[in-house]
Coordinates of C-alpha atoms and ligand atoms in Angstrom, one line a residue:
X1 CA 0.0 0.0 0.0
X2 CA 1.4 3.1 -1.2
X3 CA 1.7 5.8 1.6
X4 CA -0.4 9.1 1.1
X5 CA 1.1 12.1 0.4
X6 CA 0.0 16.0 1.3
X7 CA 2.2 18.3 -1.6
X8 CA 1.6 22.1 -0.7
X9 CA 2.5 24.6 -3.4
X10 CA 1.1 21.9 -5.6
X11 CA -0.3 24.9 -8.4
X12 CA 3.5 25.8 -8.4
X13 CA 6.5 25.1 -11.0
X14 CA 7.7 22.3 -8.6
X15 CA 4.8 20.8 -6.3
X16 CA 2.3 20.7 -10.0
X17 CA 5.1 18.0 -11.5
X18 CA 5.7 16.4 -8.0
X19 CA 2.0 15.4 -7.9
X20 CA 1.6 14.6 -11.3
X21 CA 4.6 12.3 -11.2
X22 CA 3.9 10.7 -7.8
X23 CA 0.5 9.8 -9.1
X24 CA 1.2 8.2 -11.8
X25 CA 3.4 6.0 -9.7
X26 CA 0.4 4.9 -7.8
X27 CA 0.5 7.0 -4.3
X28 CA -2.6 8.8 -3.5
X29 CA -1.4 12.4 -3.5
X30 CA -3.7 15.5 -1.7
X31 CA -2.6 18.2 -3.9
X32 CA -2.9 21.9 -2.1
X33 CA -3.0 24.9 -3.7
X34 CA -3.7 29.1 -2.2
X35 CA -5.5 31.2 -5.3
X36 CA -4.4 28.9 -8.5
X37 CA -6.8 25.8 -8.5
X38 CA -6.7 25.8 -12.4
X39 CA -2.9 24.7 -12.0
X40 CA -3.1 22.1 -10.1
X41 CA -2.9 18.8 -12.7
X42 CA -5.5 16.5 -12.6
X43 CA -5.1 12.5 -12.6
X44 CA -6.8 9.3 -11.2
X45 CA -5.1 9.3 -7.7
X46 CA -5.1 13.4 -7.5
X47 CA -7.1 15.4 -4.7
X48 CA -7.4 18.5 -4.8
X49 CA -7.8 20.8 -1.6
X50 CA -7.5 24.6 -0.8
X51 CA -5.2 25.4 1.4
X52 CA -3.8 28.8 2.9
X53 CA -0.5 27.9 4.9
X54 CA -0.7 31.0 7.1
X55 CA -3.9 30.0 8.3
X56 CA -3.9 27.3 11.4
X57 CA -4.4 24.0 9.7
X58 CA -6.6 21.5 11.4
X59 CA -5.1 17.5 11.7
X60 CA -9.1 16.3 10.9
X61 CA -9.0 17.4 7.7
X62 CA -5.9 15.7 6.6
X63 CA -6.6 12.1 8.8
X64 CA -3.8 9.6 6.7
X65 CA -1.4 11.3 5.3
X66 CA 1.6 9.9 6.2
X67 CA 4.1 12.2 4.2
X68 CA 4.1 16.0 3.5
X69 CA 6.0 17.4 0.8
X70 CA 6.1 21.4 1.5
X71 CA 6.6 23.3 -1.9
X72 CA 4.7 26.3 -1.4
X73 CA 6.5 29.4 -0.7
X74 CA 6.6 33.0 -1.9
X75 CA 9.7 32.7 -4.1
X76 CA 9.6 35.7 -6.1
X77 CA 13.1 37.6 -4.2
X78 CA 12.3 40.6 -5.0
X79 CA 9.0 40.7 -4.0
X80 CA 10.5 39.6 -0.4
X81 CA 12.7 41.8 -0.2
X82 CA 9.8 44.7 -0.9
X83 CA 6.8 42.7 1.1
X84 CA 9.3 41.0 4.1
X85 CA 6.4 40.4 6.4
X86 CA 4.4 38.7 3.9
X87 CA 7.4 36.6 3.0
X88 CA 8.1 36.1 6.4
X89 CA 4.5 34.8 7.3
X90 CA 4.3 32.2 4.1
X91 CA 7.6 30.9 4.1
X92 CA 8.6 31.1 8.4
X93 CA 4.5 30.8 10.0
X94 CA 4.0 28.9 7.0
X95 CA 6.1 26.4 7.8
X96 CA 5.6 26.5 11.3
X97 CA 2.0 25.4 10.8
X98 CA 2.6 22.5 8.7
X99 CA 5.5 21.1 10.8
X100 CA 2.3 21.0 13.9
X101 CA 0.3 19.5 11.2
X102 CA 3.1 16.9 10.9
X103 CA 3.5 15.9 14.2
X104 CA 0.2 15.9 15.2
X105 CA -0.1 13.1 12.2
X106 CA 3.0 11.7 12.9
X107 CA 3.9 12.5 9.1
X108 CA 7.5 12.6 7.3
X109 CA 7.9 16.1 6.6
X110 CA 10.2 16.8 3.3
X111 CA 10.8 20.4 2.9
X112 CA 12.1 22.0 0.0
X113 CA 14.7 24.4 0.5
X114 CA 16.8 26.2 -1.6
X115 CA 21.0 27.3 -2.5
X116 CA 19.9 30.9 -1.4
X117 CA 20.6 30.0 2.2
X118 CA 24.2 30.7 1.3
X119 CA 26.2 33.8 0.7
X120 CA 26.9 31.8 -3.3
X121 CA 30.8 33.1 -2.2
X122 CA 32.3 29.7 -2.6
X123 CA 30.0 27.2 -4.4
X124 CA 30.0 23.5 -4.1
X125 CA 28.6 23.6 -0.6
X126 CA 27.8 20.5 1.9
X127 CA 24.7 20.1 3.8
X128 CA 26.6 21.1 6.7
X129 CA 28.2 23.9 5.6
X130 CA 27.3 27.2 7.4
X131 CA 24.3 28.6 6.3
X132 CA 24.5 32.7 5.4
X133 CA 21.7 34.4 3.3
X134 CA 22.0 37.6 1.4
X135 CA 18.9 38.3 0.6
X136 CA 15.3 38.0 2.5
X137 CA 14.1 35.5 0.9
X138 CA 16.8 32.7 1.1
X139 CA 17.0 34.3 5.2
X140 CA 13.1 33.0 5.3
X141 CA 14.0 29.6 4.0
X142 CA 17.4 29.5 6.0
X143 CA 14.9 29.8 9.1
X144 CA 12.5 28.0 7.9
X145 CA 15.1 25.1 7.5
X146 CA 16.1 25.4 11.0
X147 CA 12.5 24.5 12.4
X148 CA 12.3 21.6 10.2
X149 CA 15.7 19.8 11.6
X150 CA 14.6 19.9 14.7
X151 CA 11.5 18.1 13.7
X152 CA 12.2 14.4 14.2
X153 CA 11.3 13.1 11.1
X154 CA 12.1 16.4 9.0
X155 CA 14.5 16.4 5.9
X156 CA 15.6 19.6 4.5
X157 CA 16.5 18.9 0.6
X158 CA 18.1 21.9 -1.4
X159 CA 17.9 21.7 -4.9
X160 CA 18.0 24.1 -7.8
X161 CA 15.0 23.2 -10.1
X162 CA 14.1 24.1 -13.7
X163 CA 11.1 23.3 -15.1
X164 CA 7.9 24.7 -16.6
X165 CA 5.2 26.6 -14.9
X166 CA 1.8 25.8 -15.9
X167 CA 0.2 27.9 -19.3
X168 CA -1.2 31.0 -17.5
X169 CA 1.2 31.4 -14.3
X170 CA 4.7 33.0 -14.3
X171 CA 6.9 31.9 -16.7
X172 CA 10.0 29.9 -15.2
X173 CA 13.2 31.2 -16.0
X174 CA 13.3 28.7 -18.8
X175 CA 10.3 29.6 -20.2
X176 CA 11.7 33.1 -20.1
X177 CA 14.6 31.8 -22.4
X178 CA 12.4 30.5 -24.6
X179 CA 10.4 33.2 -25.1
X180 CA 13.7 35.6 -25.8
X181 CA 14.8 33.1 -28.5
X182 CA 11.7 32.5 -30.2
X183 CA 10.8 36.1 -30.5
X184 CA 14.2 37.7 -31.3
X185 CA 14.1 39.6 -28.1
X186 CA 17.3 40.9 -26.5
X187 CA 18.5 40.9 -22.9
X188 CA 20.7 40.8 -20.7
X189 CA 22.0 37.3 -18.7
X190 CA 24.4 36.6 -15.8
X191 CA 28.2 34.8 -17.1
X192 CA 28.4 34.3 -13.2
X193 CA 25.9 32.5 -11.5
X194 CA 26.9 29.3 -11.5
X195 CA 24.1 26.2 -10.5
X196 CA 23.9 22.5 -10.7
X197 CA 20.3 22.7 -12.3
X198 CA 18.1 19.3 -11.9
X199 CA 14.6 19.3 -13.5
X200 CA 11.1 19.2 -12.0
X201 CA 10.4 15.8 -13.2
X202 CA 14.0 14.1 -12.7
X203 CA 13.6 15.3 -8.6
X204 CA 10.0 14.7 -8.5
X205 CA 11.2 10.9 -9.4
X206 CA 14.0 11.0 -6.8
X207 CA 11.4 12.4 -4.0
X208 CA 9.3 8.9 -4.5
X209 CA 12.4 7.1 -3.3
X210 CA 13.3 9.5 -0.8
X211 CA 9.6 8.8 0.4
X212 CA 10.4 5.0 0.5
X213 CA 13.6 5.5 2.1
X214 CA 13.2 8.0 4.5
X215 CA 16.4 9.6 6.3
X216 CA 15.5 12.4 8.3
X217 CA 18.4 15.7 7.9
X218 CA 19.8 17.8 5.3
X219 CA 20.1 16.8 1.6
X220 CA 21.6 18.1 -1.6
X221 CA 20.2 17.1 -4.8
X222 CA 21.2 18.5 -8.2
X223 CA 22.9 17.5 -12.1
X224 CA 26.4 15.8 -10.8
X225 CA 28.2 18.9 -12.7
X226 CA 27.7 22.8 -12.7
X227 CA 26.7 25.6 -15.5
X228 CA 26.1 28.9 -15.6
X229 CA 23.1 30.2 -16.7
X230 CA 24.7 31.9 -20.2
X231 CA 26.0 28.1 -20.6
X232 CA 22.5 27.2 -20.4
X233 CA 21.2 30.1 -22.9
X234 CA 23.4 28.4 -25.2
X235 CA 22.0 25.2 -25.7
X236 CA 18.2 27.2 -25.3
X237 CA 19.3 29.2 -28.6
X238 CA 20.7 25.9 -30.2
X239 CA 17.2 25.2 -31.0
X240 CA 16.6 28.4 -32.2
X241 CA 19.4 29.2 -35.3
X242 CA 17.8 32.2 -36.7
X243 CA 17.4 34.4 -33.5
X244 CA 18.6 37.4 -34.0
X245 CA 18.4 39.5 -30.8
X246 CA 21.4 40.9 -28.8
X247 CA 22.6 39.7 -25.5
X248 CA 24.5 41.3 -23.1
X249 CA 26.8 39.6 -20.9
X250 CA 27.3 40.6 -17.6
X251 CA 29.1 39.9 -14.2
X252 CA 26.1 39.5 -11.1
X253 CA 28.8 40.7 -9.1
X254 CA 29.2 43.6 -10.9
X255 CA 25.6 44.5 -10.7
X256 CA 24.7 44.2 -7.4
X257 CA 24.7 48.2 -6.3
X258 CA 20.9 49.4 -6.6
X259 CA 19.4 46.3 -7.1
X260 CA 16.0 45.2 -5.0
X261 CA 17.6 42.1 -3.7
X262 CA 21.2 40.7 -3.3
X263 CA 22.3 37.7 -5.5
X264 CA 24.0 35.0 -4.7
X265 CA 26.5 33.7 -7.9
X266 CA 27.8 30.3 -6.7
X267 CA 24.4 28.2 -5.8
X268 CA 26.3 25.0 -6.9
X269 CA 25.4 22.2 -4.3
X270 CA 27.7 19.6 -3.9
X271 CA 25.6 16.3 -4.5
X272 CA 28.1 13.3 -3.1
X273 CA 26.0 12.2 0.3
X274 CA 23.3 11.9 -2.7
X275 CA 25.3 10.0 -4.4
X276 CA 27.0 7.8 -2.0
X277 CA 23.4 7.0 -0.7
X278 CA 22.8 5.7 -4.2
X279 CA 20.8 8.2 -6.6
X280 CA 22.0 8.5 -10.0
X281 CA 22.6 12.1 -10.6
X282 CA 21.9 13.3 -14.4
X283 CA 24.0 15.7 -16.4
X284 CA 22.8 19.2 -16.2
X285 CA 22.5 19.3 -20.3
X286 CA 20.5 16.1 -20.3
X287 CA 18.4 18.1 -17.5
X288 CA 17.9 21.3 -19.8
X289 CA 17.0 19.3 -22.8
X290 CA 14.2 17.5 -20.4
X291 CA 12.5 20.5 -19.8
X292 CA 12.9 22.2 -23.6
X293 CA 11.0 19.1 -24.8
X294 CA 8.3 19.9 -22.0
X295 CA 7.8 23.8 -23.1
X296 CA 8.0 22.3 -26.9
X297 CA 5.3 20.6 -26.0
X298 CA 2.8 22.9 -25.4
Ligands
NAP301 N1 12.0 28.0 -8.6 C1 13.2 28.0 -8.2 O1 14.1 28.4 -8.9 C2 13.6 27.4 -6.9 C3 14.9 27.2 -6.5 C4 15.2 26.6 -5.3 C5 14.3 26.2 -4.4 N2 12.9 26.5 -4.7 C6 11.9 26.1 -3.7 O2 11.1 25.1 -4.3 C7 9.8 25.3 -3.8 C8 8.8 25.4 -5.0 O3 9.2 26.5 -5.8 P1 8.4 26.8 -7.1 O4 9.3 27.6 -8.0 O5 7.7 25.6 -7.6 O6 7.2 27.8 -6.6 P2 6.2 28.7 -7.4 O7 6.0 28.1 -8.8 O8 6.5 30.1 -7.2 O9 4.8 28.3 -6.6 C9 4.6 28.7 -5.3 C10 3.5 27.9 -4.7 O10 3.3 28.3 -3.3 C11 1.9 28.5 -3.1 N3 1.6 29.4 -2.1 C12 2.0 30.7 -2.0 N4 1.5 31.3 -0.9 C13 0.8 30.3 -0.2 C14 0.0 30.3 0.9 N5 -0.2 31.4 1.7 N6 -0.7 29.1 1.3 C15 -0.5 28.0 0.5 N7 0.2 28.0 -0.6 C16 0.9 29.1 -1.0 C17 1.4 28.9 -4.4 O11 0.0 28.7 -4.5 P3 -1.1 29.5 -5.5 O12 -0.4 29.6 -6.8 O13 -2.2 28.5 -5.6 O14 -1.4 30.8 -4.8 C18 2.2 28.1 -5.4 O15 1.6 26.8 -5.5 C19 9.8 26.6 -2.9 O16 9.8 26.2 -1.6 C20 11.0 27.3 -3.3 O17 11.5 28.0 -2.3 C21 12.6 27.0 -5.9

């Protein structure tokens, strides 16, 4: 019997493909969403419920669920860094509420966290490495993070997803590429910021086993080798031979003075207790092509 999953932020980039895929794989999956019903996919082991994190959740409503996968965050950093309390209240008091939730079930809790919660001066961090934020947003999920380790049965696992918001919501910052290339647009991109991407659907995969194997802590998942994101405009504008726009390159470092929020430029997460614990890792250009066959799709 497959256990029963609760994903929050499930009308999100990552929580609409983690619900999708673990439903197709058979577990019974209670898919939450705030304002954005209309994203949340559909599918034969799919419920959908409304759910506002901020607000005190109530165990009767959510009798069986024996894992909770928390997606849902305000993740737009600027908007943190302009709207802090807001921020603070989804992604802290969010938190806070579902963790009660989880022990009052007795649930695994798998939050997902994010490479903000370091400074990004060094790269190739460990799960234990010292946490230290630049911006508000990743110093709402570094806090965050430190409510769910103390949670017995809580596992932090940062990751730097790409993927493919649903028609209608944001675009990802893939999409966003997509849309530059196709319509000769020109922009500006970042030679500097330096991630080990992993798409929705490959960690949505990895997540079911993490659910069968549950190890309680801090874990790193990402592609086994790093990019940065001009690397990855490159193989976006592959597909796209005629494009004729103009792209600036520039340094993030060297943009920093007057912006909204601080950026962090090495978000490379350094994936060996993943690996050693047995999950096969994908290349971050087989990750990329994933997700330009999903927008393709559409
Ligand atoms: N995207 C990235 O580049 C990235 C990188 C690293 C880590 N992460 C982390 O991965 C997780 C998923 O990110 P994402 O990009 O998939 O997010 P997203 O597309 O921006 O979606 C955010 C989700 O949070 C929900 N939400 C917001 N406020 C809520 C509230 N008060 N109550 C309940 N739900 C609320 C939204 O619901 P409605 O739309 O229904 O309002 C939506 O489903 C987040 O925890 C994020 O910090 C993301």
């Amino acid at each position: 019997m497959k256990q029963k999953i609760l994903i929050t932020g499930a009308s999100g980039m990552l929580g609409s493909k983690i619900s999708d895929i673990l439903a197709r794989k058979g577990f019974p999956v209670l898919a939450a969403y705030n304002s954005n019903e209309e994203f949340v996919p559909s599918g034969k082991h799919i419920s959908k419920v409304s759910l506002d994190i901020t607000e005190k959740v109530h165990p009767r409503w959510f009798k069986n669920i024996q894992t909770i996968i928390h997606c849902a965050a305000v993740t737009d950093v600027n908007f943190c860094e302009l709207n802090k309390s807001i921020c603070r209240k989804v992604n802290i008091y969010g938190t806070e509420n579902l963790l009660d939730l989880a022990e009052s079930l007795g649930a695994h809790f798998i939050y997902i966290s994010t490479p903000m919660v370091f400074s990004g001066k060094k790269g190739n961090y460990v799960e234990n490495d010292k946490t230290d934020p630049v911006n508000y947003y990743g110093k709402t999920k570094n806090e965050a993070e430190k409510i769910v380790i103390k949670y017995k049965k809580g596992l932090v696992l940062r990751a730097n997803p790409i993927g493919k918001r649903p028609l209608g919501a944001h675009p990802s910052f893939m999409q966003w590429f997509v849309d530059m290339a196709s319509n000769n647009r020109s922009f500006s991109l970042f030679t500097d910021v330096v991630i080990n991407p992993i798409s929705t659907a490959t960690l949505a995969l990895i997540i079911g086993d993490v659910i069968n194997n549950f190890r309680p802590g801090v874990l790193h998942l990402g592609s086994k080798n790093r990019v940065n994101k001009a690397q990855i405009w490159e193989e976006v504008v592959k597909l796209f031979p005629n494009y004729s726009g103009k792209v600036t390159r520039l340094s993030v470092n060297k943009t920093q003075a007057g912006k909204v929020a601080l950026r962090p430029h090495e978000m490379w997460l350094n994936v060996q207790k993943a690996t050693d614990m047995g999950f096969s890792l994908p290349d971050w250009k087989d990750e990329v092509g994933l997700v330009l066959k999903e927008i393709s799709n559409n």
